[in-house]
CSV table of C-alpha atoms in Angstrom, one decimal:
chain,number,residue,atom,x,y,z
A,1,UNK,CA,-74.4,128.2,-114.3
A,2,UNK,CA,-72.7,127.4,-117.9
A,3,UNK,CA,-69.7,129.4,-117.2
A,4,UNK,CA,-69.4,127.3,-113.8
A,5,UNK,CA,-70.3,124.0,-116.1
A,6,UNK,CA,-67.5,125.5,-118.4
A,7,UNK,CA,-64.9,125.8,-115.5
A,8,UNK,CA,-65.8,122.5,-114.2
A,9,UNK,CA,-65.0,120.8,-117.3
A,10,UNK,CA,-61.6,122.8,-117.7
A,11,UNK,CA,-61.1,122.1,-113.4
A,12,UNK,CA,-62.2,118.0,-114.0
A,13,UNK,CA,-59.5,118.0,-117.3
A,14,UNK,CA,-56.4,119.2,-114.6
A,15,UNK,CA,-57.7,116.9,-112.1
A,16,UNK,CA,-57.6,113.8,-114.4
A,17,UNK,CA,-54.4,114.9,-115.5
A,18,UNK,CA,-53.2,114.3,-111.8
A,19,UNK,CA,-55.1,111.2,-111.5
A,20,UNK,CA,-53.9,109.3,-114.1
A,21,UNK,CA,-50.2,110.6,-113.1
A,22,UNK,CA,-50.9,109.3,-109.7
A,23,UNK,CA,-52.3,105.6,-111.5
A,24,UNK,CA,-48.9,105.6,-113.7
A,25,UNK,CA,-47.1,106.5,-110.5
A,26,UNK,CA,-48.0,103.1,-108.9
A,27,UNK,CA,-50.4,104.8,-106.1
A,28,UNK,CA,-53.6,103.4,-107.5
A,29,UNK,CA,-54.5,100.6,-109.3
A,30,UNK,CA,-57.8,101.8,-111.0
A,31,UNK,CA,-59.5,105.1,-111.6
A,32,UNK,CA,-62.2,105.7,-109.0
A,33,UNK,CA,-64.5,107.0,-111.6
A,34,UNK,CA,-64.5,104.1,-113.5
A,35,UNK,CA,-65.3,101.8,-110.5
A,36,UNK,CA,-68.2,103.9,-109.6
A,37,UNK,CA,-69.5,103.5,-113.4
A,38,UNK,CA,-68.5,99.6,-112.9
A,39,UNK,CA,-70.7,99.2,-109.8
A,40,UNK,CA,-73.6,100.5,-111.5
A,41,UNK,CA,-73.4,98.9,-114.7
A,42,UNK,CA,-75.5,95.4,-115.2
A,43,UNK,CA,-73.7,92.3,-113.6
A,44,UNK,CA,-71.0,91.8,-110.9
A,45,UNK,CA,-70.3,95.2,-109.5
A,46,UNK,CA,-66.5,94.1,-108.9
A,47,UNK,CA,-66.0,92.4,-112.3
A,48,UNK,CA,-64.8,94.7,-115.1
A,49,UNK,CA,-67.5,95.5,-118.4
A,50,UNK,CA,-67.4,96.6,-121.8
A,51,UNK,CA,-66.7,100.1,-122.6
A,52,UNK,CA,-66.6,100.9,-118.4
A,53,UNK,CA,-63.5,103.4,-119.2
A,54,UNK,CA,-65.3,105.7,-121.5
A,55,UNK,CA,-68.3,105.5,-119.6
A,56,UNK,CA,-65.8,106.3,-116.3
A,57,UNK,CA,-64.3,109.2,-118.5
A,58,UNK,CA,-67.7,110.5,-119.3
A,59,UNK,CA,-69.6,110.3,-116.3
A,60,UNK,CA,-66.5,112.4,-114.3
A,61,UNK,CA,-66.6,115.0,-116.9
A,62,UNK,CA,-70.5,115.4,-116.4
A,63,UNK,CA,-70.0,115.1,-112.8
A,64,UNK,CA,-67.1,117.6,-113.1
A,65,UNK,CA,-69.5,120.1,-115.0
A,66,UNK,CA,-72.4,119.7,-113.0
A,67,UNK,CA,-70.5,120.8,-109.8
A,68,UNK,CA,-68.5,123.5,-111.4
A,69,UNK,CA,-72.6,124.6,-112.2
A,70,UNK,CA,-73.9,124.0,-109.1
A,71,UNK,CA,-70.1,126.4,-107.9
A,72,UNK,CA,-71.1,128.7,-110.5
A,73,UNK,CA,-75.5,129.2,-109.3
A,74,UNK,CA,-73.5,129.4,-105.6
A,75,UNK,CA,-71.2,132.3,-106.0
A,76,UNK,CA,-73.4,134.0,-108.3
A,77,UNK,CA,-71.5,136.9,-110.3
A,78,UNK,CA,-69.0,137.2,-107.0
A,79,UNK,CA,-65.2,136.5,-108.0
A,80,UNK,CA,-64.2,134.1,-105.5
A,81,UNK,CA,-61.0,133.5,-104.2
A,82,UNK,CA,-58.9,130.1,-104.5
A,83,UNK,CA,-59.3,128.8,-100.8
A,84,UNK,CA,-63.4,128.5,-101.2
A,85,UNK,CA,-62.7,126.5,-104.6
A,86,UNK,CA,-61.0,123.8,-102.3
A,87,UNK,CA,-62.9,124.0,-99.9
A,88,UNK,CA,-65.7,123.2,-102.4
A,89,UNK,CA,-63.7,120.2,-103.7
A,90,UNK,CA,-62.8,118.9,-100.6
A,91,UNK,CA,-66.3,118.3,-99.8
A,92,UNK,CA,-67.1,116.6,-103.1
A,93,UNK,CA,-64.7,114.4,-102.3
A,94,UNK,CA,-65.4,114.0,-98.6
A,95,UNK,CA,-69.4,113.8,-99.2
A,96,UNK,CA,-68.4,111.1,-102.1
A,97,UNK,CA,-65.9,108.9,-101.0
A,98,UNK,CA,-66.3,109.1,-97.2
A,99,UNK,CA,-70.2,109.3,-97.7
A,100,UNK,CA,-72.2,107.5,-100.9
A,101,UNK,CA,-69.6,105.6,-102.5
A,102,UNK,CA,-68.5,103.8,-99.8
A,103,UNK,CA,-72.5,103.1,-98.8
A,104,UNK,CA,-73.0,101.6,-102.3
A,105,UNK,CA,-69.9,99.4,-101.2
A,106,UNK,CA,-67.7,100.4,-104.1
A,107,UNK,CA,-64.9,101.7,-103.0
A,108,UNK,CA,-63.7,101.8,-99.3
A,109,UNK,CA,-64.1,104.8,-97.3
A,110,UNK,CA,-61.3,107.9,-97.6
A,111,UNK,CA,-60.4,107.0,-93.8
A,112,UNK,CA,-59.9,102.8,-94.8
A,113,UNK,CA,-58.7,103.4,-98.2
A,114,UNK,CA,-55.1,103.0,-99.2
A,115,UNK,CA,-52.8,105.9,-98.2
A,116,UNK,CA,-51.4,106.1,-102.1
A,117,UNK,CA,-55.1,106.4,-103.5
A,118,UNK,CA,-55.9,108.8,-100.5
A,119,UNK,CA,-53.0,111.2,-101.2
A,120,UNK,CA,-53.8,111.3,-104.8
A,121,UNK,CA,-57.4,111.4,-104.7
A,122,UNK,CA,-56.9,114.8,-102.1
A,123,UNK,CA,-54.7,116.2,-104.2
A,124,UNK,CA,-56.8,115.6,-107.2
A,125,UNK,CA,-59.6,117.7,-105.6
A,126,UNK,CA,-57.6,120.2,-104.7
A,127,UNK,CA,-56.1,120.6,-108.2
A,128,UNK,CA,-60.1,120.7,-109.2
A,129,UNK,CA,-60.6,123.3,-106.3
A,130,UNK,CA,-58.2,125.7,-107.5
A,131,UNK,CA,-58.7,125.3,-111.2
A,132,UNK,CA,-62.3,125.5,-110.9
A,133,UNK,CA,-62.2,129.4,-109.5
A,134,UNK,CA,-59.6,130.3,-111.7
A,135,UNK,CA,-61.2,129.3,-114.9
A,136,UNK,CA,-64.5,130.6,-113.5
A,137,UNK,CA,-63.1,134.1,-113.0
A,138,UNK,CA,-61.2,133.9,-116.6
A,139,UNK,CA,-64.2,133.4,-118.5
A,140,UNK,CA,-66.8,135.6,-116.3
A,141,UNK,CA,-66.7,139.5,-116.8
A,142,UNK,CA,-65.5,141.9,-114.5
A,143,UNK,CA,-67.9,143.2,-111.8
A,144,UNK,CA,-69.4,146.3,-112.4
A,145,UNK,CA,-69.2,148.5,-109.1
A,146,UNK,CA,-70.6,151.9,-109.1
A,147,UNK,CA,-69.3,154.3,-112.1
A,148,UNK,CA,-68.1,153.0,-116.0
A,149,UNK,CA,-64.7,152.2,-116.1
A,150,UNK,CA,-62.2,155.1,-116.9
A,151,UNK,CA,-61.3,155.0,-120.6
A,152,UNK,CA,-57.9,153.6,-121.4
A,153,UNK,CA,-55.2,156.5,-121.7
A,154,UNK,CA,-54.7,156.4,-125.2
A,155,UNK,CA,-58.4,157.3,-125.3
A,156,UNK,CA,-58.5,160.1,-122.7
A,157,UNK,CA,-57.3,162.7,-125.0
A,158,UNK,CA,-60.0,161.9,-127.3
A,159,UNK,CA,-63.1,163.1,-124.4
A,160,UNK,CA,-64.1,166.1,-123.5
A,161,UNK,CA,-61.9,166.8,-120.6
A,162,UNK,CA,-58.8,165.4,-122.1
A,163,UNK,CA,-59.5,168.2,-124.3
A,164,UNK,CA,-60.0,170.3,-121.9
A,165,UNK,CA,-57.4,169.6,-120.3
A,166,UNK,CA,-55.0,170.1,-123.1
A,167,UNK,CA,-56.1,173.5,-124.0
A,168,UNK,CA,-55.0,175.0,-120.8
């Protein structure tokens, strides 16, 4: 779980790195995370609040590194492959924005949202998707299957049957 945690963090950094490209780019107004964090803060839930941004920033890294934990308790010490990471993602984002966010009337529902936000948002997840399985399988060891690993072959001639080998 804190090598998933880990890669979440790393996977949530690239994805906020496409988010806030897509905000410069015109194709949202406001970072979804800090509306969520607005909505639950005291007061008006549409009305911004002190220090909402860094709360926003800080709540979708630890919502970033809990699901990269909760990846890393479900794939265990397998090595998965990049399609299941966005797969993953995907339904974050679907479960979220299509699901709770849009019941706590937030934010508007993926399917009524606007198509800039959408796009970005998607592609957002999918940048956390990938990045999430390939940090995870950076920073986790190797699988061990069956027998030790051969030594490298600058070592072989120091083990017995390098030796052995040499003296025929």
């Amino acid at each position: 779980m804190a090598r998933g945690a880990l890669a979440g963090t790393v996977a949530t950094a690239a994805m906020s790195g496409l988010m806030l490209a897509g905000a410069r780019a015109g194709l949202m107004r406001e970072q979804p995370p800090k509306r969520v964090v607005r909505a639950l803060l005291p007061g008006h839930r549409h009305r911004p609040k002190p220090g909402e941004r860094g709360l926003g920033t800080l709540a979708h890294f630890a919502f970033g590194a809990a699901s990269g934990a909760l990846f890393g308790l479900l794939v265990g010490d397998r090595r998965p492959r990049v399609p299941i990471g966005v797969a993953y993602a995907l339904a974050i984002w679907v479960s979220g924005y299509q699901g709770w966010i849009p019941e706590l009337k937030i934010m508007p529902p993926i399917s009524r949202d606007l198509p800039g936000r959408r796009a970005v948002m998607g592609a957002a997840h999918v940048v956390y998707g990938t990045a999430l399985v390939l940090a995870l399988n950076r920073i986790s060891p190797e699988p061990r299957r069956g027998l030790p690993p051969s030594p490298p072959p600058s070592d072989r001639a120091l083990t017995p049957a390098g030796a052995a080998g040499r003296a025929r």
